[in-house]
Amino acid sequence: MLNYKYFFTFIILFSYSNAELIKPANGEELSYIHILFEWDQEPDAINYNIQVSNQSSFNSILIDIEESSNVYINKNVFDWDNTYYWRLRTIYSDGSYGQWSEISYFSIGEKILTNLDVDIYNEDLIQDGLVMYSQFSPYFAVGVIDKWGNEIWNTQTAYMNHINKYGQLYGVNGQGVKFNFHHDLLWETPPGTDIDSHEVKQIPNGNYMAFVPTFQLGPIAQGPWTTLFQNLGYAADGITNEIPWMGLRIVEWDQYTGEEVWNWEPFEHFTMTDYDIYEQGGWWGALFDGFFDWMHSNAFHFDAEESVIYVSHRHLSRISKISYPDGNVIWNMGLPEEYNTGNNNICTDLLFSFQHHIQLLDDGDLLFFDNGNLSDLLFDEQFRTTRIRRIKVLNDNSCETVWQYELPPYLFGEGMGSVQLLENGNYMIYTYGNGFGSDCSIFELDQNDEIIWKVTSQNPNAAWYRAYKIPSIHPDAFSVIANGYTTLDNDTPVIEFDNNLLKFTIYNKSGYTLPYKFIFNDLSNDDEIMFENEEGEFLLSPYESTELLFSSNNNMTTTNISLDIWPIHHSYGKKELLFSIFSNSLFGDINTDNMINILDIVSLVNIILGIDDFIQSADLNQDGISNILDIVMLVSIILS
């Protein structure tokens, strides 16, 4: 006899294979040693047992762990120039184990960064994370190291000049590019663009922005070089326009079409009477390169809140605030008038020179790397000094120094340089050092202005560009688990409902705070659908999880469902879940001597109705039987 107590619903999935090993792909060669493992979810899994070995026989086990999601990252076991094997099996709620998957293998390539010396002065105060930097001498490379100087990741795909808080990478490889830690090129400037290598970024509206060289004929300024230029046949009188001056346009490209949609032309906003009269490098460069490197703009920061762009022009020792989109210069910050780089500069008492890496902090402060190439002249110092500046601009006409740090003389950097404010209040600083030499260094400064960690290249010809502290090399790492994923007695995989709610658990495995987007669709062709279509966004902190819930109206018997989900800033990591479903609404707590389970009822109904493929039938309407509830009632009468 049937006891009618409650409804329960199953969704049958037809698109999943069991425990397919996804990452690393079989036979793949990797360029990193923090290894991400990913596999398909298995029905009835409580945990997964992952084993890794350096032998295909698994006689030697390097990793033997359990994981509840379907993504696992190991940071401690793997090394360069090696091959590894891995396999996985399901652990069930009763403690039993499933069969081992097929064995998959991967290899790790060679290290490419120059050797480093590391000094750790206070490990307890170091910000957690890894350090990423670009190396352009003695050869090109981009790499990530840990706090002990171990090489974690490398690439020669592109030269990195910016990484944002979401782990998106930007740089150049002949063109301006956006790329990722998998070495994929996600965007590049239009073919033939003469891109400058200093700064490529994606601005808040999603478009891309960078510097592009622009030229206009101008005079050769008079100075110690005048006679040399005159001997080469130039007038070199400071008046005659006879040599190209190079400025840098700021250009914005549409993120989808690559069309140039906005630009800022320096020759329209700056006067050529402003130029550096002290640092000779620009004019000697004019002799050898055929043009005068007038501005050497090297950094910009787009502030969407105020709709302005802050720009650093190295050879003018000038920082500009530019209104967007009209391009008007709100102010120029720089040297006093007698230094020939502008007669309307604000904050002339700061006396910075040849600066790099301008950025606006969340509190409105400006942070930048003051190389100090003219500091001996400006401060009447015996040696040139590099300073880190954090300033607040007041009413667009004066400045207040919030914090300043003077690098020791051996770390003076005449070129390049970067600074990053870290989450714990420390600063990550890169300095080129005292010319080409062994002092090319990255160091972390604590809140008491003490160096607590420092890495220095062993190569005397080393030159880097910028350095960033990052939380991980896997910003796209996340896991999606379908709650209640199980099997029927015939081994058909299903998701079991809980109070008519379909549940998915999302795990952020990345180490970054990231926004995610999802699109959930009932793909039924009928007018009536089982689920309402939904899309939305949510934010996950590092290693946090959340649940997505979708409610069924129980009016349908079959449908198709899709769930697409991805980190908004890493859309290449999208997971697309597609499955066909069959809703079998029956009374639960079946208690009869003649019926063992639901499948027996289905088999009996097949016999009664003469339906060869009951499960594939979505619209039962034979001999007065209009739906599954009628079938259950009919079977209950027969069994009574």
XYZ file of C-alpha atoms in Angstrom:
640
model
C 0.000 0.000 0.000
C 1.323 3.492 -0.839
C 1.596 6.047 1.966
C 1.326 9.577 0.438
C 3.476 11.939 2.521
C 5.489 14.412 0.389
C 6.718 15.266 -3.083
C 10.317 14.952 -4.219
C 11.884 15.886 -7.548
C 14.907 14.703 -9.523
C 16.749 16.370 -12.378
C 18.490 13.952 -14.711
C 21.737 15.204 -16.252
C 22.796 13.805 -19.607
C 25.784 16.023 -20.458
C 28.282 15.154 -17.726
C 30.954 12.480 -17.853
C 32.243 11.243 -14.518
C 35.409 12.712 -12.991
C 37.061 13.874 -16.174
C 40.452 15.400 -15.307
C 40.438 18.925 -16.742
C 43.516 20.844 -15.546
C 46.374 20.442 -16.118
C 45.509 19.019 -19.526
C 47.068 15.651 -20.269
C 50.547 16.184 -21.710
C 50.537 19.955 -21.077
C 53.802 21.826 -20.397
C 53.386 24.506 -17.740
C 55.427 27.628 -17.004
C 54.690 27.764 -13.267
C 55.083 25.624 -10.151
C 51.923 26.628 -8.226
C 49.776 23.969 -9.870
C 45.978 24.178 -10.199
C 44.109 20.869 -10.508
C 40.508 20.777 -11.735
C 38.116 17.929 -12.525
C 34.429 17.268 -13.169
C 32.097 16.804 -10.218
C 31.217 13.158 -9.449
C 27.756 12.041 -8.259
C 27.471 11.298 -4.518
C 30.976 12.666 -3.833
C 31.621 13.992 -0.341
C 35.335 14.493 -0.990
C 37.926 13.642 -3.599
C 41.237 11.880 -3.092
C 43.971 13.391 -5.299
C 47.331 11.698 -5.700
C 50.380 13.067 -7.512
C 53.607 11.236 -8.261
C 56.773 11.755 -10.254
C 56.412 8.161 -11.469
C 53.701 6.740 -13.712
C 53.608 3.668 -11.444
C 52.783 5.849 -8.409
C 55.405 3.959 -6.370
C 56.407 7.326 -4.943
C 53.527 9.563 -3.797
C 54.227 13.298 -3.564
C 50.658 14.438 -2.804
C 47.871 12.408 -1.221
C 45.123 14.773 -0.055
C 41.345 15.147 0.150
C 39.405 18.085 -1.364
C 35.670 18.828 -1.120
C 35.351 21.082 -4.188
C 36.601 20.251 -7.680
C 39.573 22.651 -7.710
C 42.802 22.215 -5.734
C 45.972 24.353 -5.840
C 49.320 23.132 -4.519
C 52.160 25.629 -3.932
C 54.798 23.506 -2.210
C 55.624 20.306 -4.061
C 56.481 21.029 -7.677
C 59.737 22.119 -9.295
C 60.971 23.277 -12.668
C 62.054 20.946 -15.482
C 60.122 17.912 -14.199
C 57.231 15.645 -15.234
C 54.393 14.634 -12.897
C 51.449 12.204 -12.927
C 48.114 12.590 -11.169
C 44.891 10.685 -10.595
C 41.697 11.090 -8.625
C 38.992 9.015 -6.980
C 35.684 9.792 -5.284
C 35.118 9.458 -1.548
C 31.476 8.683 -0.646
C 29.447 9.502 2.453
C 29.914 5.984 3.874
C 33.699 6.386 3.639
C 34.092 4.102 0.628
C 36.217 4.977 -2.389
C 35.390 4.942 -6.068
C 37.676 3.731 -8.826
C 40.783 5.689 -9.731
C 40.477 7.872 -12.781
C 42.786 7.428 -15.728
C 46.279 8.771 -15.068
C 47.065 12.211 -16.498
C 50.537 13.729 -16.756
C 52.024 17.186 -17.208
C 55.475 18.724 -17.307
C 56.958 22.000 -16.056
C 59.391 23.923 -18.247
C 62.603 25.696 -17.302
C 63.278 28.771 -15.206
C 64.116 31.876 -17.230
C 64.691 34.702 -14.709
C 68.136 35.906 -13.674
C 69.426 34.701 -10.317
C 68.577 36.712 -7.215
C 69.889 37.475 -3.751
C 67.222 37.687 -1.035
C 67.412 39.341 2.365
C 64.580 38.859 4.883
C 64.878 41.197 7.871
C 61.459 40.741 9.485
C 59.374 37.927 8.017
C 56.443 38.558 10.364
C 55.731 41.983 8.836
C 55.878 40.955 5.161
C 52.622 41.258 3.194
C 51.429 37.808 2.093
C 51.667 37.146 -1.607
C 54.025 36.929 -4.556
C 56.095 39.513 -6.422
C 55.715 40.066 -10.170
C 58.116 42.133 -12.283
C 59.266 42.734 -15.861
C 62.902 42.176 -16.807
C 64.236 43.774 -20.011
C 67.980 43.327 -19.443
C 70.101 41.265 -19.873
C 67.212 39.703 -21.815
C 63.451 40.014 -21.924
C 61.316 38.082 -19.413
C 58.415 38.550 -17.017
C 58.331 36.574 -13.813
C 56.779 35.944 -10.415
C 58.788 35.030 -7.321
C 57.903 34.189 -3.730
C 59.411 35.891 -0.686
C 62.379 33.501 -0.720
C 63.174 34.444 -4.326
C 61.954 31.152 -5.784
C 60.727 31.506 -9.379
C 56.998 30.690 -9.446
C 55.839 31.722 -12.954
C 57.426 33.113 -16.090
C 56.585 34.200 -19.609
C 58.092 35.828 -22.672
C 54.670 36.334 -24.281
C 54.553 40.043 -23.491
C 56.307 42.717 -21.493
C 54.234 43.615 -18.394
C 53.836 47.266 -17.423
C 50.647 47.074 -15.333
C 48.663 44.581 -13.272
C 45.452 45.726 -11.606
C 43.723 44.649 -8.397
C 41.792 41.931 -10.240
C 44.919 40.233 -11.589
C 44.550 41.507 -15.180
C 47.868 41.915 -17.024
C 48.762 44.635 -19.538
C 51.895 45.394 -21.516
C 53.474 45.246 -24.964
C 54.828 42.658 -27.369
C 55.265 44.976 -30.341
C 51.657 46.049 -29.848
C 49.829 47.085 -26.706
C 48.268 43.947 -25.232
C 46.154 42.534 -22.472
C 47.177 38.989 -21.557
C 46.788 36.471 -18.755
C 48.799 34.005 -16.705
C 48.032 31.304 -19.306
C 49.925 33.372 -21.939
C 46.745 34.092 -23.898
C 46.574 37.451 -25.700
C 43.126 38.801 -24.809
C 43.353 42.142 -26.639
C 45.861 44.102 -28.690
C 46.094 47.541 -30.239
C 45.156 47.829 -33.921
C 47.814 46.488 -36.343
C 50.459 49.048 -37.229
C 49.967 51.161 -34.104
C 53.261 52.688 -32.974
C 52.716 51.952 -29.311
C 54.849 53.333 -26.480
C 55.926 50.682 -23.982
C 55.451 52.573 -20.712
C 51.749 52.192 -19.913
C 48.815 50.166 -21.254
C 45.607 49.967 -19.219
C 41.912 49.233 -19.390
C 39.950 52.206 -18.100
C 36.698 51.882 -16.102
C 34.398 52.039 -19.166
C 36.109 48.897 -20.498
C 38.050 50.641 -23.262
C 41.834 50.546 -23.514
C 44.276 53.429 -23.176
C 47.988 53.878 -23.875
C 50.635 56.315 -25.113
C 51.295 56.691 -28.852
C 54.251 58.750 -30.203
C 53.470 61.968 -32.064
C 55.952 64.301 -33.800
C 56.267 67.975 -34.670
C 59.253 69.866 -36.086
C 60.940 72.129 -33.539
C 64.243 73.914 -32.774
C 67.396 72.502 -31.237
C 67.657 74.030 -27.800
C 70.903 75.784 -27.002
C 73.243 74.237 -24.501
C 76.562 72.405 -24.159
C 75.630 70.421 -27.262
C 75.094 73.487 -29.529
C 78.545 73.458 -31.165
C 78.320 69.754 -31.888
C 75.001 70.159 -33.673
C 76.265 73.190 -35.581
C 79.276 71.181 -36.741
C 76.787 68.655 -38.151
C 75.163 71.386 -40.257
C 72.280 72.404 -37.999
C 71.560 76.035 -37.158
C 71.080 75.015 -33.518
C 70.040 78.565 -32.666
C 67.075 77.702 -30.475
C 64.706 79.238 -33.051
C 64.918 77.386 -36.355
C 62.551 74.412 -36.564
C 64.880 71.702 -37.835
C 64.505 68.533 -35.753
C 61.453 66.404 -34.871
C 60.227 66.689 -31.316
C 58.503 63.571 -29.992
C 55.548 63.914 -27.668
C 53.142 61.208 -26.557
C 49.452 61.238 -27.319
C 47.075 59.548 -24.883
C 44.838 57.311 -26.992
C 41.643 55.431 -26.113
C 40.466 52.453 -28.215
C 37.029 50.829 -28.212
C 37.271 47.514 -26.366
C 35.272 45.650 -29.035
C 36.162 47.236 -32.368
C 39.659 48.568 -31.684
C 38.586 51.910 -33.152
C 40.325 55.003 -31.780
C 37.562 56.862 -29.945
C 39.478 59.570 -28.055
C 42.931 61.087 -27.888
C 44.848 63.856 -26.179
C 47.415 65.669 -28.323
C 50.263 67.233 -26.271
C 51.296 69.775 -28.924
C 47.821 71.318 -28.606
C 48.077 71.735 -24.813
C 51.787 72.181 -24.013
C 54.180 74.841 -25.288
C 57.496 73.852 -26.859
C 59.195 76.619 -24.905
C 58.992 74.289 -21.898
C 61.720 71.658 -21.980
C 64.500 70.287 -19.802
C 67.698 72.321 -20.044
C 69.753 70.306 -17.538
C 69.573 66.601 -18.289
C 71.583 66.070 -21.460
C 70.322 62.589 -22.297
C 67.350 63.797 -24.311
C 69.453 65.922 -26.654
C 72.146 63.328 -27.156
C 69.278 60.990 -27.973
C 68.154 63.481 -30.588
C 71.571 63.178 -32.191
C 71.474 59.411 -32.410
C 67.760 58.742 -32.866
C 66.918 61.627 -35.144
C 64.403 63.267 -32.804
C 64.181 65.056 -29.470
C 62.447 62.996 -26.773
C 60.620 66.022 -25.415
C 58.152 64.567 -22.890
C 58.919 60.896 -22.231
C 55.479 60.414 -20.620
C 55.670 57.199 -18.635
C 52.526 56.714 -16.524
C 48.877 57.698 -16.250
C 45.999 57.050 -13.888
C 42.354 57.352 -14.978
C 40.044 58.533 -12.193
C 36.439 57.731 -13.145
C 34.961 59.465 -10.083
C 36.221 62.900 -11.114
C 36.614 62.009 -14.816
C 40.233 63.109 -15.016
C 43.573 61.614 -16.019
C 46.762 62.093 -14.003
C 49.849 61.860 -16.250
C 53.578 61.779 -15.514
C 55.899 63.465 -18.063
C 59.422 62.443 -17.070
C 61.531 64.801 -19.193
C 59.461 67.799 -18.113
C 59.568 66.777 -14.410
C 55.838 67.429 -14.623
C 52.625 65.744 -13.489
C 49.442 66.910 -15.220
C 45.792 66.632 -14.292
C 43.751 66.460 -17.503
C 39.986 66.752 -17.767
C 38.284 63.894 -19.628
C 36.904 63.959 -22.259
C 37.507 67.643 -23.161
C 41.287 67.274 -22.655
C 41.804 70.585 -20.890
C 44.772 70.748 -18.522
C 43.437 71.494 -15.030
C 46.929 71.924 -13.577
C 50.577 71.088 -14.106
C 52.603 70.192 -11.047
C 56.355 70.652 -11.334
C 59.441 72.769 -10.874
C 59.736 76.534 -10.273
C 59.768 78.790 -13.323
C 63.556 79.252 -13.423
C 64.033 75.590 -14.377
C 62.318 76.163 -17.753
C 59.648 73.465 -17.446
C 56.667 75.783 -17.033
C 55.772 79.122 -15.490
C 52.386 78.105 -14.124
C 53.228 74.933 -12.192
C 51.601 74.248 -8.822
C 53.385 72.744 -5.795
C 56.794 73.959 -6.959
C 58.219 73.457 -3.455
C 58.093 69.646 -3.867
C 61.106 69.744 -6.238
C 60.607 66.261 -7.707
C 62.282 65.349 -10.997
C 62.131 62.621 -13.677
C 59.363 60.817 -11.787
C 57.613 57.516 -12.580
C 54.466 55.523 -11.787
C 51.908 58.172 -10.857
C 48.739 56.733 -9.246
C 45.737 57.949 -7.293
C 45.043 56.093 -4.032
C 41.580 55.329 -2.697
C 41.808 58.227 -0.239
C 42.655 60.724 -3.001
C 46.403 60.909 -2.324
C 48.835 60.865 -5.233
C 51.637 58.295 -4.944
C 54.657 58.256 -7.252
C 58.314 57.355 -7.610
C 60.503 60.490 -7.675
C 63.693 59.356 -9.424
C 65.441 62.591 -8.415
C 67.715 62.948 -11.440
C 67.981 66.684 -10.731
C 67.922 66.366 -6.938
C 71.590 67.320 -6.509
C 70.825 70.596 -8.293
C 67.420 71.171 -6.713
C 68.454 70.388 -3.118
C 72.135 71.309 -3.370
C 73.032 67.745 -2.444
C 76.324 65.967 -3.008
C 74.585 62.848 -4.327
C 71.353 62.431 -6.225
C 68.514 60.971 -4.157
C 65.423 58.992 -5.123
C 62.300 59.647 -3.052
C 58.890 58.029 -2.740
C 56.221 60.730 -2.602
C 52.698 60.539 -1.235
C 50.982 63.912 -1.510
C 47.530 65.414 -1.285
C 46.516 68.152 -3.738
C 44.414 70.841 -2.047
C 41.882 72.813 -4.110
C 43.856 72.114 -7.299
C 46.476 74.731 -6.363
C 48.660 73.550 -3.460
C 50.075 70.319 -2.050
C 50.551 68.705 1.309
C 53.152 65.961 1.804
C 51.404 63.041 3.493
C 54.474 60.782 3.563
C 57.910 60.697 1.988
C 60.756 58.185 1.963
C 64.321 58.790 0.817
C 66.038 55.756 -0.664
C 69.597 55.167 0.545
C 72.283 56.362 -1.914
C 73.108 52.878 -3.238
C 69.448 52.479 -4.298
C 69.230 55.732 -6.244
C 67.389 54.965 -9.501
C 68.057 57.253 -12.450
C 65.532 55.405 -14.599
C 62.437 53.217 -14.245
C 61.071 52.633 -10.747
C 57.688 51.864 -9.173
C 55.853 51.959 -5.860
C 52.761 50.106 -4.639
C 50.793 50.657 -1.412
C 50.020 47.214 0.030
C 46.969 46.054 1.964
C 48.856 45.943 5.272
C 50.090 49.533 4.858
C 53.575 48.562 3.669
C 55.054 49.758 0.380
C 56.491 47.598 -2.400
C 59.244 49.566 -4.165
C 61.313 48.782 -7.248
C 64.433 50.792 -8.019
C 66.810 50.429 -10.933
C 69.687 51.034 -8.561
C 72.728 53.148 -9.221
C 72.877 52.639 -12.980
C 73.573 49.227 -14.475
C 74.770 47.400 -11.398
C 74.026 44.855 -8.721
C 71.715 47.236 -6.848
C 68.730 46.630 -9.178
C 66.347 45.779 -6.347
C 62.804 45.290 -5.136
C 62.142 45.837 -1.466
C 59.243 46.040 0.989
C 59.092 48.938 3.401
C 57.117 48.623 6.637
C 55.092 51.378 8.301
C 58.142 52.461 10.301
C 60.088 53.036 7.075
C 62.249 49.968 7.684
C 63.246 47.633 4.855
C 61.911 44.231 5.932
C 62.510 42.290 2.686
C 64.756 42.881 -0.300
C 65.617 41.025 -3.491
C 68.524 42.063 -5.718
C 69.629 40.750 -9.088
C 72.955 38.931 -9.197
C 73.443 40.060 -12.792
C 75.336 43.384 -13.048
C 73.482 44.207 -16.281
C 70.012 43.659 -14.833
C 67.278 46.203 -15.499
C 63.618 45.754 -14.566
C 60.575 47.963 -15.067
C 57.862 47.685 -12.404
C 57.173 45.359 -9.510
C 53.844 44.404 -7.935
C 52.851 42.303 -4.942
C 50.046 39.951 -6.041
C 48.049 37.343 -4.077
C 48.378 34.483 -6.585
C 48.980 33.503 -10.232
C 45.487 31.995 -10.605
C 43.021 34.934 -10.550
C 40.503 32.932 -12.627
C 40.408 29.947 -10.224
C 36.932 29.067 -8.957
C 34.777 25.999 -8.447
C 31.075 25.296 -9.070
C 29.449 22.400 -7.191
C 25.867 21.259 -7.814
C 24.398 20.430 -4.402
C 22.586 17.098 -4.141
C 24.296 15.634 -7.193
C 23.606 11.905 -6.943
C 22.528 8.828 -8.958
C 19.376 6.761 -9.283
C 19.459 2.997 -8.892
C 20.230 2.601 -12.598
C 23.323 4.827 -12.208
C 21.637 7.777 -13.945
C 23.221 10.993 -12.560
C 20.737 13.430 -11.024
C 20.505 16.537 -8.871
C 18.078 16.078 -5.984
C 15.957 19.069 -5.045
C 15.680 20.406 -1.493
C 12.344 22.173 -0.961
C 12.044 22.809 -4.723
C 15.348 24.706 -4.739
C 18.196 23.897 -7.082
C 21.485 24.835 -5.378
C 24.977 25.514 -6.684
C 27.912 26.394 -4.403
C 30.550 28.741 -5.840
C 34.061 28.761 -4.346
C 36.532 31.584 -5.042
C 39.928 29.862 -5.164
C 41.859 32.821 -6.543
C 43.186 34.904 -3.638
C 41.610 38.027 -5.226
C 38.378 39.777 -4.255
C 36.374 39.383 -7.454
C 32.906 40.088 -8.858
C 31.241 37.169 -10.648
C 28.406 37.101 -13.165
C 25.944 34.284 -13.792
C 23.238 33.627 -16.378
C 20.709 30.875 -15.601
C 18.246 29.873 -18.330
C 15.437 27.402 -18.735
C 15.837 26.479 -22.402
C 12.432 24.881 -22.879
C 10.731 25.555 -26.215
C 7.323 25.413 -24.542
C 5.344 28.463 -23.467
C 5.580 27.312 -19.872
C 8.943 26.829 -18.174
C 10.020 25.038 -15.017
C 12.447 27.777 -13.915
C 12.458 31.516 -14.306
C 15.445 32.817 -16.263
C 17.829 34.756 -14.053
C 21.085 36.643 -14.286
C 23.024 38.571 -11.714
C 26.323 39.419 -10.087
C 27.900 38.750 -6.717
C 31.209 39.523 -4.996
C 33.455 36.947 -3.347
C 36.404 37.655 -1.073
C 39.480 35.430 -1.344
C 38.657 31.756 -0.658
C 35.041 32.654 0.194
C 32.028 30.671 -1.072
C 28.360 31.409 -1.717
C 25.209 29.600 -2.893
C 23.089 30.276 -5.973
C 19.471 29.139 -5.507
C 16.924 28.587 -8.292
C 13.301 27.762 -7.543
C 11.150 25.329 -9.560
C 7.429 25.878 -10.089
C 6.869 22.113 -10.614
C 4.581 22.696 -13.593
C 6.887 21.090 -16.154
C 8.077 17.546 -16.554
C 11.122 18.083 -18.799
C 13.287 20.972 -19.845
C 16.863 21.987 -20.622
C 18.826 24.269 -18.335
C 22.063 26.244 -18.693
C 24.171 27.951 -16.045
C 27.004 30.166 -17.279
C 29.233 31.693 -14.616
C 32.543 33.534 -14.697
C 34.727 36.113 -12.903
C 33.756 39.366 -14.628
C 37.386 40.409 -15.119
C 38.438 36.952 -16.351
C 35.735 35.946 -18.802
C 38.092 33.419 -20.455
C 37.540 31.317 -17.308
C 33.789 30.965 -17.940
C 32.164 27.661 -16.937
C 29.173 26.668 -19.064
C 26.922 24.039 -17.487
C 24.344 22.561 -19.862
C 21.956 19.799 -18.895
C 18.682 18.202 -19.925
C 16.248 17.500 -17.106
C 13.258 15.287 -16.380
C 11.051 16.187 -13.435
C 9.497 13.067 -11.905
C 7.107 14.337 -9.166
C 6.005 11.354 -7.131
C 4.764 10.740 -3.598
C 7.569 9.852 -1.248
C 7.904 7.307 1.518
C 6.799 4.415 -0.677
C 5.931 1.425 1.539
C 4.568 -1.575 -0.294
C 5.435 -5.235 -0.546
C 5.096 -5.157 -4.331
C 7.079 -1.960 -5.203
C 10.788 -1.557 -4.417
C 11.544 1.911 -5.804
C 10.458 4.591 -8.240
C 12.048 2.852 -11.187
C 9.860 -0.219 -10.555
C 6.795 2.066 -10.754
C 8.103 3.575 -13.997
C 8.684 0.087 -15.422
C 5.135 -0.979 -14.471
C 3.643 2.131 -16.059
C 5.639 1.385 -19.199
C 3.957 -2.013 -19.347
C 0.482 -0.634 -18.598
C 0.672 2.165 -21.180
C 2.794 0.395 -23.758
C 5.280 3.280 -23.781
C 8.696 2.155 -24.988
C 10.611 5.121 -23.678
C 8.758 6.578 -20.704
C 11.571 8.774 -19.485
C 11.789 10.592 -22.832
C 8.057 11.325 -22.855
C 7.275 14.901 -21.855
C 3.516 15.028 -22.517
C 1.519 11.997 -21.324
C -2.049 12.310 -22.558
C -3.364 8.796 -23.281
C -6.729 7.334 -22.280
C -7.455 10.129 -19.841
C -4.051 10.058 -18.193
C -2.910 13.698 -18.375
C 0.127 13.870 -16.099
C 2.470 11.945 -13.854
C 0.239 12.434 -10.811
C -2.564 10.601 -12.698
C -0.104 7.794 -13.408
C 0.849 7.492 -9.752
C -2.805 7.461 -8.718
C -3.521 4.786 -11.356
C -0.662 2.626 -10.130
C -1.799 3.046 -6.523
C -5.301 1.829 -7.485
C -3.845 -1.182 -9.278
C -1.616 -2.053 -6.348
C -4.440 -1.667 -3.834
